[in-house]
PDB file of C-alpha atoms in Angstrom:
ATOM      1  CA  MET A 377     -15.513  33.398 -71.569  1.00 34.00           C
ATOM      2  CA  PRO A 378     -12.572  35.856 -71.333  1.00 38.00           C
ATOM      3  CA  ASP A 379      -9.803  35.232 -68.850  1.00 43.00           C
ATOM      4  CA  ILE A 380     -10.040  37.275 -65.666  1.00 41.00           C
ATOM      5  CA  LEU A 381      -6.730  38.629 -64.422  1.00 42.00           C
ATOM      6  CA  ILE A 382      -6.521  38.707 -60.642  1.00 41.00           C
ATOM      7  CA  SER A 383      -3.645  40.065 -58.599  1.00 45.00           C
ATOM      8  CA  SER A 384      -2.134  37.776 -55.972  1.00 48.00           C
ATOM      9  CA  SER A 385      -2.888  40.450 -53.372  1.00 64.00           C
ATOM     10  CA  VAL A 386      -6.593  39.874 -54.018  1.00 86.00           C
ATOM     11  CA  PHE A 387      -6.384  36.538 -52.186  1.00 94.00           C
ATOM     12  CA  THR A 388      -5.829  36.714 -48.436  1.00 94.00           C
ATOM     13  CA  CYS A 389      -6.321  34.361 -45.520  1.00 95.00           C
ATOM     14  CA  ARG A 390      -9.546  35.142 -43.676  1.00 95.00           C
ATOM     15  CA  ASP A 391      -9.396  32.281 -41.181  1.00 96.00           C
ATOM     16  CA  LEU A 392      -7.314  29.214 -40.399  1.00 97.00           C
ATOM     17  CA  ASP A 393      -9.043  26.482 -38.389  1.00 97.00           C
ATOM     18  CA  LEU A 394      -6.626  23.603 -37.871  1.00 95.00           C
ATOM     19  CA  GLU A 395      -9.095  21.649 -35.737  1.00 94.00           C
ATOM     20  CA  GLN A 396     -11.501  21.462 -38.683  1.00 95.00           C
ATOM     21  CA  GLY A 397      -8.758  21.464 -41.321  1.00 96.00           C
ATOM     22  CA  LEU A 398     -10.002  24.620 -43.062  1.00 97.00           C
ATOM     23  CA  LEU A 399      -8.344  27.656 -44.581  1.00 97.00           C
ATOM     24  CA  VAL A 400     -10.968  30.242 -45.538  1.00 97.00           C
ATOM     25  CA  ILE A 401      -9.768  32.641 -48.228  1.00 97.00           C
ATOM     26  CA  ASP A 402     -10.911  36.153 -48.990  1.00 94.00           C
ATOM     27  CA  GLY A 403     -10.853  36.823 -52.679  1.00 93.00           C
ATOM     28  CA  PRO A 404     -12.798  38.381 -55.484  1.00 92.00           C
ATOM     29  CA  ASP A 405     -16.540  37.856 -55.607  1.00 91.00           C
ATOM     30  CA  PHE A 406     -17.543  35.075 -57.976  1.00 92.00           C
ATOM     31  CA  ASP A 407     -20.651  33.403 -59.266  1.00 91.00           C
ATOM     32  CA  PHE A 408     -21.319  29.952 -60.656  1.00 90.00           C
ATOM     33  CA  ASP A 409     -19.822  30.776 -64.061  1.00 91.00           C
ATOM     34  CA  SER A 410     -16.807  32.793 -62.904  1.00 93.00           C
ATOM     35  CA  PHE A 411     -15.597  30.374 -60.192  1.00 94.00           C
ATOM     36  CA  PRO A 412     -13.249  28.453 -62.540  1.00 95.00           C
ATOM     37  CA  ALA A 413     -11.389  31.636 -63.528  1.00 95.00           C
ATOM     38  CA  VAL A 414     -11.025  32.744 -59.899  1.00 95.00           C
ATOM     39  CA  ALA A 415      -9.980  29.258 -58.762  1.00 96.00           C
ATOM     40  CA  LYS A 416      -7.426  28.882 -61.574  1.00 96.00           C
ATOM     41  CA  GLN A 417      -5.836  32.165 -60.540  1.00 95.00           C
ATOM     42  CA  LEU A 418      -5.595  31.024 -56.909  1.00 96.00           C
ATOM     43  CA  VAL A 419      -4.216  27.623 -57.882  1.00 97.00           C
ATOM     44  CA  GLY A 420      -1.617  29.322 -60.082  1.00 95.00           C
ATOM     45  CA  ILE A 421      -0.614  31.821 -57.394  1.00 93.00           C
ATOM     46  CA  ILE A 422       0.018  29.104 -54.810  1.00 95.00           C
ATOM     47  CA  GLY A 423       1.691  26.811 -57.360  1.00 95.00           C
ATOM     48  CA  ALA A 424      -0.724  23.901 -57.018  1.00 97.00           C
ATOM     49  CA  LYS A 425      -2.031  21.470 -59.636  1.00 98.00           C
ATOM     50  CA  VAL A 426      -5.649  20.537 -60.271  1.00 98.00           C
ATOM     51  CA  PHE A 427      -6.436  16.811 -60.420  1.00 96.00           C
ATOM     52  CA  GLU A 428     -10.235  16.716 -60.452  1.00 97.00           C
ATOM     53  CA  GLN A 429     -13.105  19.160 -60.729  1.00 97.00           C
ATOM     54  CA  GLU A 430     -16.682  18.563 -59.635  1.00 95.00           C
ATOM     55  CA  VAL A 431     -19.631  20.902 -59.873  1.00 93.00           C
ATOM     56  CA  ASN A 432     -22.729  20.542 -57.726  1.00 89.00           C
ATOM     57  CA  ALA A 433     -25.827  22.742 -57.635  1.00 84.00           C
ATOM     58  CA  ASP A 434     -24.233  25.355 -55.383  1.00 87.00           C
ATOM     59  CA  LEU A 435     -20.689  24.126 -54.735  1.00 94.00           C
ATOM     60  CA  HIS A 436     -17.557  23.752 -56.827  1.00 96.00           C
ATOM     61  CA  VAL A 437     -15.130  21.121 -55.497  1.00 97.00           C
ATOM     62  CA  TRP A 438     -11.628  20.728 -56.903  1.00 98.00           C
ATOM     63  CA  LEU A 439      -9.029  18.192 -55.810  1.00 98.00           C
ATOM     64  CA  ILE A 440      -5.660  19.929 -55.906  1.00 98.00           C
ATOM     65  CA  ASP A 441      -2.091  18.976 -55.069  1.00 97.00           C
ATOM     66  CA  PHE A 442       0.230  21.420 -53.345  1.00 96.00           C
ATOM     67  CA  GLU A 443       3.778  20.071 -53.040  1.00 94.00           C
ATOM     68  CA  GLY A 444       2.569  16.498 -52.547  1.00 94.00           C
ATOM     69  CA  CYS A 445      -0.306  17.340 -50.209  1.00 95.00           C
ATOM     70  CA  ARG A 446      -3.810  16.737 -51.558  1.00 96.00           C
ATOM     71  CA  LEU A 447      -6.362  19.392 -50.633  1.00 97.00           C
ATOM     72  CA  MET A 448      -9.933  20.172 -51.572  1.00 98.00           C
ATOM     73  CA  LEU A 449     -10.519  23.650 -52.976  1.00 98.00           C
ATOM     74  CA  LYS A 450     -14.170  24.519 -52.515  1.00 97.00           C
ATOM     75  CA  GLY A 451     -16.243  27.478 -53.593  1.00 96.00           C
ATOM     76  CA  GLU A 452     -19.846  28.208 -52.718  1.00 94.00           C
ATOM     77  CA  HIS A 453     -21.058  30.762 -55.204  1.00 87.00           C
ATOM     78  CA  TYR A 454     -24.218  31.988 -53.446  1.00 87.00           C
ATOM     79  CA  ALA A 455     -22.119  33.380 -50.587  1.00 88.00           C
ATOM     80  CA  SER A 456     -18.976  33.803 -52.720  1.00 87.00           C
ATOM     81  CA  VAL A 457     -16.955  31.805 -50.164  1.00 93.00           C
ATOM     82  CA  LEU A 458     -13.702  30.081 -51.073  1.00 96.00           C
ATOM     83  CA  TRP A 459     -11.797  27.645 -48.835  1.00 97.00           C
ATOM     84  CA  LEU A 460      -9.238  24.849 -48.724  1.00 98.00           C
ATOM     85  CA  GLU A 461      -9.754  21.639 -46.738  1.00 97.00           C
ATOM     86  CA  TRP A 462      -7.198  19.037 -45.886  1.00 94.00           C
ATOM     87  CA  LEU A 463      -7.890  15.408 -46.692  1.00 94.00           C
ATOM     88  CA  SER A 464      -5.930  14.165 -43.689  1.00 89.00           C
ATOM     89  CA  PRO A 465      -4.595  15.753 -40.485  1.00 85.00           C
ATOM     90  CA  ASP A 466      -1.124  15.601 -42.047  1.00 86.00           C
ATOM     91  CA  GLY A 467      -2.228  18.642 -44.041  1.00 90.00           C
ATOM     92  CA  HIS A 468      -2.022  21.027 -41.061  1.00 92.00           C
ATOM     93  CA  GLU A 469       1.518  22.132 -41.949  1.00 95.00           C
ATOM     94  CA  THR A 470       0.464  22.781 -45.525  1.00 96.00           C
ATOM     95  CA  LEU A 471      -2.561  24.842 -44.500  1.00 96.00           C
ATOM     96  CA  THR A 472      -0.404  26.809 -42.058  1.00 96.00           C
ATOM     97  CA  PHE A 473       2.140  27.516 -44.796  1.00 95.00           C
ATOM     98  CA  LEU A 474      -0.567  28.588 -47.246  1.00 96.00           C
ATOM     99  CA  ALA A 475      -2.163  30.833 -44.611  1.00 95.00           C
ATOM    100  CA  ARG A 476       1.193  32.576 -44.181  1.00 94.00           C
ATOM    101  CA  LEU A 477       1.639  32.792 -47.944  1.00 93.00           C
ATOM    102  CA  LEU A 478      -1.738  34.512 -48.161  1.00 93.00           C
ATOM    103  CA  GLY A 479      -0.879  36.999 -45.439  1.00 89.00           C
ATOM    104  CA  LYS A 480      -2.058  35.469 -42.158  1.00 75.00           C
ATOM    105  CA  ARG A 481       0.183  36.176 -39.173  1.00 62.00           C
ATOM    106  CA  ILE A 482       0.515  32.980 -37.180  1.00 55.00           C
TER     107      ILE A 482
END
């Protein structure tokens, strides 16, 4: 599969829900097969590292590390929805920072 080049401006913050620990990201449409290319671009843009990858019937789940904070990067390909979840409430500062990085005014 060829690499897909995606501009950093393609990824933007759609919603930040600190009560639920979610950062929903607008990005390019993806399907089951193209999710890894889209996710790798996002991970590279934010400077995170991937530790684990899991694929379910309709959901990709990646464990990533952003500056010492572990997050789950999830993508549901039927709806083409991409989001980050914290693993502990300590991740609220990280999600807030990433929301700002992706263009959310907070």
